[in-house]
Amino acid sequence: MLIGAVVAGVVFGLYFALVGLGLNLVFGVMRIVNLAHGDVLMLGGYAAWWLLSAFGLHPLVAAVLVLGVFIAVGYPLYYLVVPQLQRARDSEMLSLILFFGLSQMIEAVTTIAVGTTERSLPGRMLGIGPFILLGARLPKPWVFSGVVSAVAVAGVYLYLYRTRLGMLTRAVMVSRDEALATGIDVHRVSALAFGIALGLAGVAGVFAPFMLGSITPAMGPDINLTAFAVIVVGTLGNPLGTVAGGVIYGVALMLMQTYYSSWANLLPNLLLIAVLLVRPEGLFGRKTRRA
Amino acid sequence: MMAALALLAGFATASWAAPVPKEIRVGTLYASTGPFASISMPAYDGLRLWARQVNAAGGLYVKPYGRKIPVRLIAYDDQSSTATAATLYNELISRDHVNVLIADSGSVLTSVAVPIAREHKMFLFDISGTGKPFFTRDNPYIALMSLPISTLWPSVQADFLDSVGLRAGIRRVAILYATNDFSGTHANALAGYLREAGKLRIVYDQGVPTNTSNYTVLINNIAATKPDAVIELGFPGNDIGFLRALHESGEHFRYVFTLFGGFEMHALLGGAGAAAMDGTFTYVPAALYPYKVNYGPTLARFHAAWDAAYPKGSGVPWGADGLMGYMTGLVVQKALATTTGMGQLDLRRAVFAQSGKLRTLAGPFRLSRDGAQIGEMTPVGQLHADGHGGLRLVAVYPPAAAKAKPVFGK
């Protein structure tokens, strides 16, 4: 049972790395907290469900479409919302309020549009039967989702470390003011990061029915809480630390389900508290000294 | 002299009688969003249908006034939040001065209504909050309408496993439940019945948080205990996650039971699919079982009225929760038609007077002294794929309700 839990935890954790990645990218680049992140993920799930129901589109095709559309929507949305926020004195607090409102609005509108019934995608679309990995039986859709998550993480890594735009993005993450002073088009870089973050959340949403069983308009807040735990563990503002955070969360969750199942939903909170007490900068954060 | 006295008495009655109200205010809550929306909204839609029908017929007959009075449904959205629900229940009572108070669906949102109703001495019509702690001898202000109390409900399944299941070779049982008032009490009661009978061995008995949606590792852990029967008790989201994970895991158990397979067949079918549900067992809700009625419409007539009110594409699904909301309206209607006064304890007496007599489309209505529903014993049924992507649910136990024999897996 132990090995099974650990292996399942790693795969599940990879998925949650994808879930947290966009949230962390937005925080890292813009220093704002997108409380509507879970709702964007939910919209990705509903988009995949609609594309399958209406046009018979396979979830993998849907994932590509969702990525493109969400990036395209996220880019102008940035200009609509974020620059105004950043001009405010307390932009982090204001972002909490604004995105909380946006989250509520997305949930309400989705409820009106599709109702409250749980929706899902047939598991057979990503393969039927178990996949044996190191002796552990995993559903094939899990393995598929884990692989897609790993590819998405690798894509973000390549973007950040192997492209010029990625280098500029990292410069903004280090210091927005200095990036501005050196002539970097901060808004363009940030808008693209915002779009990519929404796209990643959308892709995570496409695979949510396979990993989480079903999607509902109300799933956003729960997803947010878990995503926060993942990115705080892996270091706020460090998108790649999210992978470690996701895997730690996944393994810890599966171990809790195996040995103390009733307490499993305490896990995100416990991880948050533990990290904030022991290593507030996160696992990959650098300690800073302020004179 | 006698005629003068009679005239005087008539004047006195007329001058002392309470004025006839313009409307009977029925207050309730619904959850348009959040985890309980899927059970709450259909119940509210059922209540709305009932109110619409009553008003189309000229209103509710209220015995103390000797006439029909229109009903006004006052409803607020608690968004599945117990904190919001607590505020809104108080507003219904203190600000809106409702004559009749109906709880939101399910045990979680009913749990906050019970102490508030009691404090305000308002009789609470509890649609489907089956949690055992709600019903105590010292609280006269509650009655459960349409589902059996959760401690009694599992007795049918326990009997089924102890008799039919045992004969078919079921020996080892695993119970996995979501830790909330509803399914937690249900699971504990089921385990209690099985342990008391002592015929089957419980090899796994674990709770998981209600928001659990991934069951892969849990199913692996259950399989390691080699059970013949696996019983999963939770809300529809739990059932979907469990059935999907089980189907995708490739594990097979001889008997698999989910709580909402019948009650929310439409939702589970959309989430888990017919293949994952084929052959599993569940409770047969009143929406799929035509009980004999002596008050209100039959199941067929109600279904037709529902389809007319909420046609396909309206986004309002047909199912057990809608029926339970409507049935609660019927009990309110009967109580007001027979009550001797408009006080809350008068209403209680009128409701309890129907215990053992009333038979609605939800089944026989019978209350214990503490207000728990003990009349409606939901049969155990088995789901079979119909070959067209749908399912049919067939009652298999108890024998009086059975339409077919159960088929256990190999």
XYZ file of C-alpha atoms in Angstrom:
701
model
C 0.000 0.000 0.000
C 2.876 2.366 0.788
C 4.526 2.093 -2.632
C 1.154 2.350 -4.366
C 0.355 5.510 -2.425
C 3.729 7.093 -3.207
C 3.598 6.303 -6.937
C -0.002 7.537 -7.208
C 0.996 10.599 -5.212
C 3.784 11.514 -7.625
C 1.448 11.287 -10.640
C -1.328 13.143 -8.837
C 1.211 15.712 -7.680
C 2.399 16.325 -11.233
C -1.159 17.258 -12.100
C -1.336 19.634 -9.149
C 1.935 21.172 -10.273
C 0.097 22.081 -13.469
C -2.823 23.405 -11.402
C -0.537 25.673 -9.362
C 1.830 26.700 -12.142
C -0.314 29.468 -13.620
C -1.162 30.909 -10.217
C 2.507 31.093 -9.339
C 3.471 32.606 -12.679
C 0.973 35.431 -12.167
C 2.189 36.053 -8.634
C 5.830 35.862 -9.682
C 5.499 38.330 -12.533
C 2.759 40.663 -11.318
C 2.768 40.234 -7.512
C -0.972 39.834 -7.550
C -3.065 36.940 -6.285
C -5.530 35.563 -8.806
C -8.334 34.216 -6.631
C -10.274 33.357 -9.786
C -7.591 30.836 -10.806
C -9.709 27.836 -9.718
C -12.675 29.221 -11.632
C -10.606 29.613 -14.806
C -9.639 25.952 -14.366
C -13.313 25.098 -13.988
C -14.078 26.989 -17.218
C -11.422 24.906 -18.989
C -13.164 21.762 -17.791
C -16.547 22.978 -19.017
C -15.027 24.023 -22.333
C -13.708 20.476 -22.846
C -17.085 19.028 -21.847
C -18.892 21.335 -24.287
C -16.450 20.648 -27.128
C -16.936 16.917 -26.634
C -20.735 17.095 -26.269
C -21.314 19.480 -29.159
C -18.570 18.568 -31.622
C -17.192 15.238 -30.397
C -13.741 16.776 -29.944
C -11.211 14.609 -28.122
C -9.951 16.109 -24.829
C -6.412 16.361 -26.193
C -7.635 18.507 -29.091
C -9.740 20.434 -26.596
C -6.638 21.014 -24.465
C -4.804 22.615 -27.393
C -7.830 24.770 -28.268
C -8.378 25.799 -24.656
C -4.707 26.741 -24.304
C -4.878 28.979 -27.360
C -8.229 30.580 -26.554
C -7.426 31.198 -22.895
C -4.079 32.806 -23.770
C -5.880 34.974 -26.310
C -8.469 36.004 -23.711
C -5.914 36.466 -20.935
C -3.724 38.865 -22.914
C -6.307 41.689 -23.288
C -7.813 40.876 -19.878
C -4.450 41.799 -18.367
C -4.613 45.286 -19.895
C -8.195 45.657 -18.705
C -7.477 44.802 -15.080
C -3.878 44.554 -13.919
C -2.271 47.939 -14.774
C -5.045 49.730 -12.851
C -4.500 47.409 -9.916
C -0.778 48.019 -9.887
C -1.227 51.751 -9.786
C -3.076 51.367 -6.487
C -1.236 51.748 -3.166
C -2.080 48.272 -1.909
C -2.242 46.313 -5.127
C -1.940 42.865 -3.509
C -4.929 43.411 -1.235
C -6.920 45.028 -4.038
C -6.124 42.083 -6.306
C -7.530 39.725 -3.675
C -10.786 41.644 -3.592
C -11.077 42.106 -7.343
C -10.315 38.516 -8.255
C -12.551 37.233 -5.467
C -15.384 39.189 -7.070
C -14.436 37.848 -10.469
C -14.423 34.321 -9.034
C -17.936 34.765 -7.628
C -19.149 36.167 -10.927
C -17.674 33.317 -12.989
C -19.245 30.736 -10.667
C -22.664 32.411 -10.775
C -22.682 32.846 -14.554
C -21.527 29.252 -15.101
C -24.254 27.995 -12.784
C -26.856 29.913 -14.754
C -25.442 28.620 -18.037
C -24.940 24.925 -17.278
C -26.733 24.253 -13.991
C -25.317 22.698 -10.864
C -25.100 19.086 -11.986
C -21.667 17.438 -11.928
C -20.219 17.014 -15.422
C -17.437 14.797 -16.592
C -15.684 13.311 -19.597
C -15.608 9.572 -20.261
C -12.435 8.047 -18.822
C -12.176 5.700 -21.806
C -11.136 8.664 -23.984
C -7.731 8.481 -22.351
C -7.578 4.713 -22.084
C -9.373 1.944 -20.214
C -8.009 -0.214 -17.443
C -5.082 0.078 -15.090
C -1.507 1.063 -15.911
C 0.984 -0.801 -13.755
C 3.829 1.434 -12.614
C 6.358 0.043 -10.097
C 3.707 -2.434 -9.009
C 1.081 0.271 -8.417
C -2.203 0.181 -10.339
C -2.999 3.582 -11.782
C -5.883 4.546 -14.080
C -4.593 5.243 -17.581
C -6.241 8.711 -17.651
C -4.129 9.592 -14.609
C -0.941 8.616 -16.362
C -2.022 10.566 -19.427
C -2.814 13.642 -17.349
C 0.499 13.288 -15.500
C 2.403 13.167 -18.790
C 0.557 16.213 -20.163
C 1.312 18.057 -16.921
C 4.997 17.175 -17.224
C 5.015 18.399 -20.834
C 3.333 21.665 -19.796
C 5.864 22.193 -17.004
C 8.724 21.485 -19.433
C 7.147 23.962 -21.858
C 7.070 26.675 -19.223
C 10.686 25.886 -18.312
C 11.750 26.168 -21.956
C 9.812 29.409 -22.311
C 11.392 30.966 -19.229
C 14.951 29.749 -19.755
C 15.357 29.246 -23.505
C 13.516 32.175 -25.104
C 14.162 35.893 -25.133
C 10.644 36.669 -23.899
C 11.190 34.172 -21.088
C 14.406 35.947 -20.103
C 12.536 39.266 -20.040
C 9.804 37.621 -17.954
C 12.403 36.481 -15.423
C 13.815 39.984 -15.350
C 10.375 41.355 -14.468
C 10.038 38.659 -11.792
C 13.297 39.786 -10.177
C 12.425 43.487 -10.179
C 9.595 45.112 -12.048
C 10.981 48.628 -11.513
C 14.465 47.752 -12.729
C 13.010 45.949 -15.731
C 11.012 49.067 -16.527
C 14.120 51.242 -16.138
C 16.079 49.099 -18.580
C 13.449 49.612 -21.231
C 11.687 46.251 -21.075
C 8.069 46.426 -22.201
C 6.876 45.204 -18.815
C 3.203 45.284 -19.712
C 3.679 43.201 -22.840
C 5.744 40.609 -20.963
C 3.263 40.543 -18.092
C 0.240 40.308 -20.390
C 1.751 37.294 -22.097
C 2.539 35.696 -18.720
C -1.038 36.381 -17.625
C -2.376 34.766 -20.796
C -0.089 31.746 -20.391
C -1.190 31.394 -16.764
C -4.840 31.349 -17.813
C -4.001 28.905 -20.591
C -2.267 26.550 -18.140
C -5.247 26.736 -15.777
C -7.542 25.976 -18.717
C -5.489 22.920 -19.707
C -5.533 21.716 -16.080
C -9.310 22.120 -16.254
C -9.540 19.893 -19.333
C -7.936 17.078 -17.321
C -9.825 17.835 -14.109
C -12.666 15.369 -14.884
C -10.090 12.589 -15.241
C -8.163 13.467 -12.098
C -10.930 14.772 -9.841
C -13.896 12.733 -11.063
C -16.143 15.582 -12.144
C -16.444 19.337 -12.447
C -18.999 21.702 -10.958
C -19.323 25.484 -11.069
C -18.520 25.547 -7.338
C -15.160 23.777 -7.509
C -13.020 26.934 -7.812
C -12.413 27.811 -4.138
C -11.283 24.282 -3.233
C -8.884 24.263 -6.171
C -7.542 27.659 -5.122
C -6.797 26.480 -1.603
C -4.893 23.442 -2.842
C -3.052 25.462 -5.479
C -2.000 27.954 -2.816
C -0.630 25.182 -0.635
C 1.293 23.794 -3.595
C 2.889 27.101 -4.588
C 3.680 28.192 -1.028
C 5.451 24.874 -0.401
C 7.339 25.222 -3.683
C 8.052 28.953 -3.123
C 5.809 31.842 -4.085
C 6.941 33.473 -7.294
C 9.059 30.508 -8.383
C 7.048 28.683 -11.071
C 9.363 25.698 -11.217
C 9.310 25.218 -7.434
C 5.637 24.495 -8.018
C 6.589 21.069 -9.371
C 8.203 20.098 -6.071
C 5.240 21.588 -4.195
C 2.812 19.588 -6.322
C 4.628 16.307 -5.841
C 4.957 16.845 -2.086
C 1.258 17.635 -1.892
C 0.296 14.614 -4.032
C 2.382 12.116 -2.081
C 1.309 13.539 1.276
C -2.361 13.399 0.218
C -2.167 9.773 -0.885
C -0.366 8.802 2.324
C -3.045 10.590 4.346
C -5.780 8.802 2.368
C -4.069 5.500 3.085
C -3.417 5.924 6.789
C -5.652 8.761 8.075
C -8.281 9.174 5.385
C -10.756 11.199 7.488
C -8.151 13.925 7.979
C -7.070 14.197 4.347
C -8.750 17.569 3.689
C -6.686 19.167 6.424
C -3.578 18.538 4.375
C -3.402 21.784 2.331
C -3.824 23.818 5.529
C -1.296 21.724 7.438
C 1.264 22.090 4.654
C 0.687 25.840 4.501
C 1.084 26.264 8.253
C 4.126 23.973 8.409
C 5.940 25.744 5.592
C 5.079 29.218 6.868
C 6.386 28.322 10.332
C 9.500 26.378 9.354
C 10.554 27.877 6.023
C 8.378 30.855 5.106
C 10.305 31.466 1.893
C 9.289 28.005 0.608
C 11.498 25.053 -0.255
C 13.274 26.824 -3.097
C 13.161 30.343 -1.789
C 16.303 32.278 -0.917
C 16.569 33.745 2.530
C 16.890 37.500 2.298
C 18.321 39.861 4.803
C 16.957 43.361 4.974
C 19.140 45.995 6.518
C -83.733 34.920 24.592
C -81.910 31.964 23.017
C -81.824 33.712 19.649
C -80.389 36.842 21.250
C -77.688 34.819 22.975
C -76.821 33.068 19.711
C -76.631 36.436 17.948
C -74.399 37.762 20.733
C -72.157 34.705 20.515
C -71.950 35.200 16.767
C -70.914 38.824 17.169
C -68.350 37.849 19.806
C -66.812 35.186 17.553
C -66.688 37.564 14.635
C -65.098 40.339 16.635
C -62.531 38.086 18.367
C -61.531 35.933 15.347
C -58.145 36.760 13.814
C -58.404 38.627 10.505
C -58.017 36.440 7.443
C -54.541 37.021 5.998
C -54.097 37.935 2.347
C -51.577 35.161 1.904
C -49.939 32.234 3.645
C -46.224 32.899 3.736
C -44.086 29.820 3.237
C -40.398 30.484 3.828
C -37.517 28.391 2.595
C -33.926 28.545 1.386
C -32.221 27.154 -1.675
C -28.610 26.836 -2.800
C -28.120 28.070 -6.346
C -24.368 27.492 -6.139
C -21.945 25.435 -4.087
C -21.684 21.757 -3.258
C -25.351 21.325 -2.284
C -26.854 23.068 -5.287
C -27.435 19.785 -7.108
C -29.762 18.496 -4.377
C -31.181 21.838 -3.281
C -32.304 23.403 -6.548
C -34.528 20.499 -7.676
C -36.217 20.425 -4.244
C -36.871 24.144 -4.505
C -38.223 23.646 -8.023
C -40.547 20.985 -6.611
C -41.809 23.420 -3.987
C -42.310 26.104 -6.635
C -44.346 23.696 -8.725
C -46.499 22.855 -5.724
C -47.070 26.554 -4.899
C -47.943 27.311 -8.522
C -50.490 24.473 -8.633
C -52.014 25.522 -5.307
C -52.428 29.127 -6.406
C -53.848 28.041 -9.773
C -56.504 26.157 -7.792
C -57.408 29.271 -5.778
C -54.974 28.870 -2.897
C -54.481 26.665 0.142
C -57.525 25.677 2.149
C -56.743 26.833 5.686
C -59.143 25.304 8.178
C -58.973 27.949 10.940
C -60.134 30.554 8.420
C -62.489 28.198 6.612
C -61.395 29.392 3.179
C -58.742 29.192 0.511
C -55.852 31.628 0.794
C -53.083 32.174 -1.806
C -49.664 30.894 -0.875
C -46.565 33.060 -1.207
C -43.239 31.293 -1.371
C -40.499 33.441 0.169
C -37.105 31.969 -0.686
C -33.517 33.130 -0.350
C -30.265 31.786 -1.749
C -27.887 30.449 0.913
C -25.255 29.484 -1.702
C -24.576 26.226 0.160
C -23.121 28.196 3.077
C -24.288 27.265 6.571
C -23.308 30.727 7.838
C -25.439 32.441 5.192
C -28.244 29.949 5.779
C -28.285 30.728 9.523
C -28.744 34.448 8.823
C -31.428 33.814 6.230
C -33.413 31.390 8.408
C -33.471 34.092 11.092
C -34.650 36.662 8.537
C -37.442 34.392 7.322
C -38.703 34.083 10.882
C -38.020 37.543 12.344
C -38.399 39.843 9.349
C -40.709 38.011 6.962
C -42.812 36.416 9.713
C -43.418 33.298 7.658
C -46.308 31.061 8.654
C -44.516 27.913 7.519
C -40.759 27.287 7.638
C -39.189 24.723 5.316
C -35.502 23.807 5.579
C -33.106 23.692 2.650
C -32.275 20.222 1.320
C -29.834 17.853 2.926
C -28.448 17.447 6.410
C -25.718 20.079 6.215
C -28.010 23.020 5.424
C -30.748 21.676 7.697
C -28.336 21.406 10.631
C -28.324 25.186 11.173
C -32.108 25.455 10.806
C -32.873 23.046 13.636
C -31.602 25.151 16.597
C -32.904 28.402 15.041
C -36.386 26.996 14.523
C -36.393 25.624 18.020
C -35.235 28.901 19.548
C -37.989 30.817 17.729
C -40.537 28.066 18.425
C -41.129 27.627 14.685
C -42.108 24.220 13.433
C -39.525 23.110 10.844
C -40.631 21.107 7.823
C -37.419 19.186 7.156
C -37.340 18.069 3.504
C -34.397 15.691 3.562
C -32.130 16.416 6.519
C -31.920 12.885 7.871
C -29.124 13.365 10.452
C -29.921 11.616 13.717
C -28.912 14.550 16.000
C -31.769 16.674 14.619
C -34.438 14.563 16.268
C -34.703 14.580 20.032
C -37.631 14.017 22.348
C -37.297 17.470 23.900
C -37.628 19.320 20.562
C -41.203 19.406 19.267
C -40.363 21.837 16.454
C -39.272 19.523 13.644
C -40.532 16.703 11.443
C -38.709 14.911 8.634
C -40.829 14.729 5.503
C -39.532 12.539 2.763
C -36.633 10.279 3.647
C -36.108 7.861 6.503
C -33.824 8.987 9.336
C -30.265 7.992 8.500
C -29.980 5.537 11.400
C -32.955 3.554 10.133
C -32.386 3.916 6.402
C -29.509 1.410 6.079
C -31.467 -1.364 7.791
C -32.902 -2.474 4.441
C -29.459 -2.901 2.906
C -28.120 -4.617 6.018
C -31.021 -7.087 5.881
C -30.380 -7.623 2.195
C -26.693 -8.399 2.693
C -27.318 -10.547 5.759
C -29.868 -12.676 3.917
C -29.661 -12.625 0.102
C -26.026 -11.515 0.044
C -24.891 -14.162 2.510
C -26.600 -16.885 0.470
C -24.765 -15.608 -2.624
C -21.418 -15.871 -0.843
C -20.919 -12.295 0.376
C -18.779 -12.542 3.512
C -16.437 -9.559 3.709
C -17.689 -5.980 3.547
C -15.836 -2.693 2.991
C -17.506 0.606 3.895
C -16.123 3.909 2.620
C -18.032 7.026 3.560
C -17.882 10.796 3.401
C -17.641 12.282 6.876
C -20.751 14.462 7.137
C -23.937 14.220 9.220
C -25.750 12.425 6.434
C -23.441 9.732 5.068
C -21.401 9.466 8.282
C -24.474 8.574 10.339
C -25.640 6.310 7.535
C -22.330 4.424 7.501
C -22.155 4.070 11.268
C -25.705 2.758 11.376
C -25.027 0.277 8.581
C -21.877 -0.972 10.289
C -23.865 -1.244 13.515
C -26.592 -3.350 11.890
C -24.035 -5.650 10.261
C -21.997 -6.058 13.450
C -25.137 -6.697 15.479
C -26.228 -9.473 13.109
C -22.671 -10.845 13.182
C -23.028 -12.722 9.899
C -20.650 -10.631 7.773
C -17.183 -9.337 8.535
C -16.384 -5.663 8.053
C -12.833 -5.581 6.722
C -12.615 -1.867 5.877
C -14.479 1.011 7.504
C -12.996 4.411 6.700
C -14.270 7.955 6.337
C -13.026 10.540 3.869
C -13.698 14.284 3.726
C -16.876 15.143 1.833
C -14.922 17.112 -0.772
C -12.933 14.002 -1.742
C -13.126 13.382 -5.457
C -10.156 11.120 -6.172
C -10.576 7.565 -5.028
C -7.786 5.718 -6.839
C -5.573 5.038 -3.832
C -8.582 4.391 -1.611
C -9.806 1.701 -4.010
C -6.347 0.136 -4.097
C -6.381 0.096 -0.287
C -9.855 -1.426 -0.202
C -8.840 -4.093 -2.716
C -5.951 -5.044 -0.444
C -8.481 -6.110 2.213
C -10.173 -8.462 -0.309
C -13.827 -7.557 0.303
C -16.775 -9.175 -1.482
C -18.943 -6.107 -1.023
C -17.872 -2.463 -1.269
C -20.313 0.160 -0.024
C -19.546 3.797 -0.819
C -21.653 6.411 0.937
C -21.355 10.090 0.065
C -22.878 12.887 -1.971
C -23.233 12.679 -5.796
C -19.743 14.117 -6.363
C -18.261 11.404 -4.148
C -20.198 8.694 -5.967
C -19.016 9.922 -9.361
C -15.381 10.027 -8.283
C -15.639 6.594 -6.710
C -17.393 4.922 -9.662
C -15.000 6.421 -12.197
C -11.933 5.413 -10.218
C -13.314 1.908 -9.711
C -14.094 1.509 -13.391
C -10.687 2.779 -14.441
C -8.827 0.757 -11.811
C -9.848 -2.580 -13.311
C -10.730 -3.862 -9.803
C -13.918 -5.934 -9.517
C -16.016 -6.593 -6.441
C -19.040 -8.840 -6.246
C -21.282 -6.167 -4.792
C -20.798 -2.432 -5.205
C -23.229 0.034 -3.669
C -23.475 3.816 -4.012
C -25.918 6.039 -2.195
C -26.991 8.350 -5.005
C -26.929 5.929 -7.956
C -30.735 6.020 -8.025
C -31.471 9.364 -6.395
C -29.215 11.290 -8.773
C -29.032 8.807 -11.641
C -28.996 11.591 -14.219
C -26.020 13.338 -12.620
C -24.079 10.130 -12.010
C -24.735 8.927 -15.526
C -23.297 12.169 -16.885
C -20.309 12.014 -14.561
C -19.400 8.346 -14.330
C -21.107 6.842 -17.380
C -23.350 3.809 -17.795
C -20.466 1.326 -17.989
C -19.154 2.356 -14.585
C -22.612 2.070 -13.012
C -23.758 -1.132 -14.716
C -24.458 -3.874 -12.173
C -23.999 -1.625 -9.124
C -26.587 -1.443 -6.354
C -28.275 1.612 -4.885
C -31.489 2.775 -3.233
C -34.627 3.027 -5.346
C -36.026 6.553 -4.878
C -39.703 7.363 -4.955
C -39.148 9.074 -8.321
C -38.603 5.610 -9.789
C -41.037 3.626 -7.684
C -44.797 4.190 -7.965
C -46.210 4.102 -4.428
C -49.950 3.904 -3.841
C -51.213 7.326 -2.808
C -54.191 8.597 -0.848
C -53.262 12.282 -1.108
C -51.882 14.288 -4.018
C -50.997 13.054 -7.505
C -49.653 9.652 -8.447
C -46.072 9.393 -9.654
C -47.168 9.322 -13.305
C -49.323 12.448 -12.970
C -46.648 14.263 -11.036
C -44.051 13.352 -13.654
C -46.336 14.725 -16.388
C -46.892 17.942 -14.412
C -43.142 18.256 -13.850
C -42.390 17.816 -17.549
C -45.003 20.424 -18.414
C -43.585 22.901 -15.884
C -39.937 22.165 -16.632
C -39.656 20.895 -20.196
C -36.466 19.444 -21.604
C -33.886 22.137 -22.103
C -35.166 24.180 -19.144
C -32.144 23.020 -17.162
C -34.316 21.596 -14.367
C -33.749 17.854 -14.103
C -36.418 15.353 -13.116
C -35.478 13.325 -10.086
C -35.924 12.376 -6.458
C -35.070 15.776 -4.972
C -37.780 17.557 -6.947
C -40.291 14.997 -5.777
C -39.221 15.482 -2.162
C -39.695 19.248 -2.396
C -43.146 18.800 -3.914
C -44.100 16.179 -1.349
C -43.168 18.563 1.477
C -45.596 21.035 -0.050
C -48.280 18.370 0.055
C -47.702 17.778 3.772
C -47.910 21.536 4.416
C -51.150 21.606 2.424
C -52.660 18.727 4.360
C -51.568 20.166 7.696
C -53.134 23.577 6.980
C -56.320 21.921 5.774
C -56.698 20.027 9.043
C -55.059 22.184 11.719
C -57.183 23.571 14.516
C -55.181 26.780 14.804
C -52.365 28.721 13.198
C -49.931 28.329 16.090
C -46.746 26.410 15.374
C -47.648 23.651 17.827
C -51.068 23.427 16.162
C -49.248 22.834 12.882
C -47.114 20.192 14.557
C -50.208 18.412 15.850
C -51.741 18.524 12.381
C -48.606 17.054 10.811
C -48.254 14.330 13.414
C -51.963 13.527 13.053
C -51.167 12.418 9.493
C -48.527 9.961 10.682
C -49.496 6.463 9.631
C -52.420 7.766 7.554
C -50.935 9.843 4.776
C -49.585 8.098 1.686
C -48.098 10.382 -0.930
C -46.054 9.774 -4.051
C -43.017 9.617 -1.733
C -44.475 6.610 0.071
C -46.098 6.066 3.459
C -45.720 9.001 5.869
C -44.999 7.905 9.406
C -43.241 9.831 12.154
C -41.599 8.726 15.364
C -42.320 10.780 18.489
C -39.191 12.857 17.960
C -40.173 13.828 14.396
C -37.992 11.361 12.481
C -39.447 9.820 9.344
C -39.848 6.060 9.748
C -42.444 5.264 7.138
C -40.540 5.510 3.900
C -38.189 2.569 3.595
C -36.377 2.911 0.307
C -35.879 -0.477 -1.421
C -32.478 -1.679 -2.608
C -32.193 -1.828 -6.392
C -29.687 -2.790 -9.053
C -28.699 -0.703 -12.075
C -28.487 -2.322 -15.484
C -27.168 -0.698 -18.677
C -29.954 -0.484 -21.262
C -27.548 -0.732 -24.197
C -28.289 2.818 -25.372
C -26.058 4.657 -22.946
C -28.787 4.740 -20.305
C -29.623 2.732 -17.205
C -32.652 1.137 -15.660
C -33.017 0.627 -11.935
C -34.784 -2.508 -10.735
C -35.858 -3.034 -7.121
C -34.389 -6.273 -5.735
C -35.127 -6.058 -1.994
C -37.215 -6.308 0.162
C -39.203 -9.141 -1.388
C -42.461 -7.176 -1.241
C -40.964 -4.455 -3.462
C -38.641 -6.630 -5.568
C -39.177 -6.682 -9.322
C -36.188 -8.913 -10.120
C -33.481 -11.016 -8.506
C -30.113 -9.425 -7.776
C -27.155 -10.367 -9.941
C -23.907 -10.484 -7.993
C -20.569 -10.169 -9.742
C -18.133 -13.015 -10.007
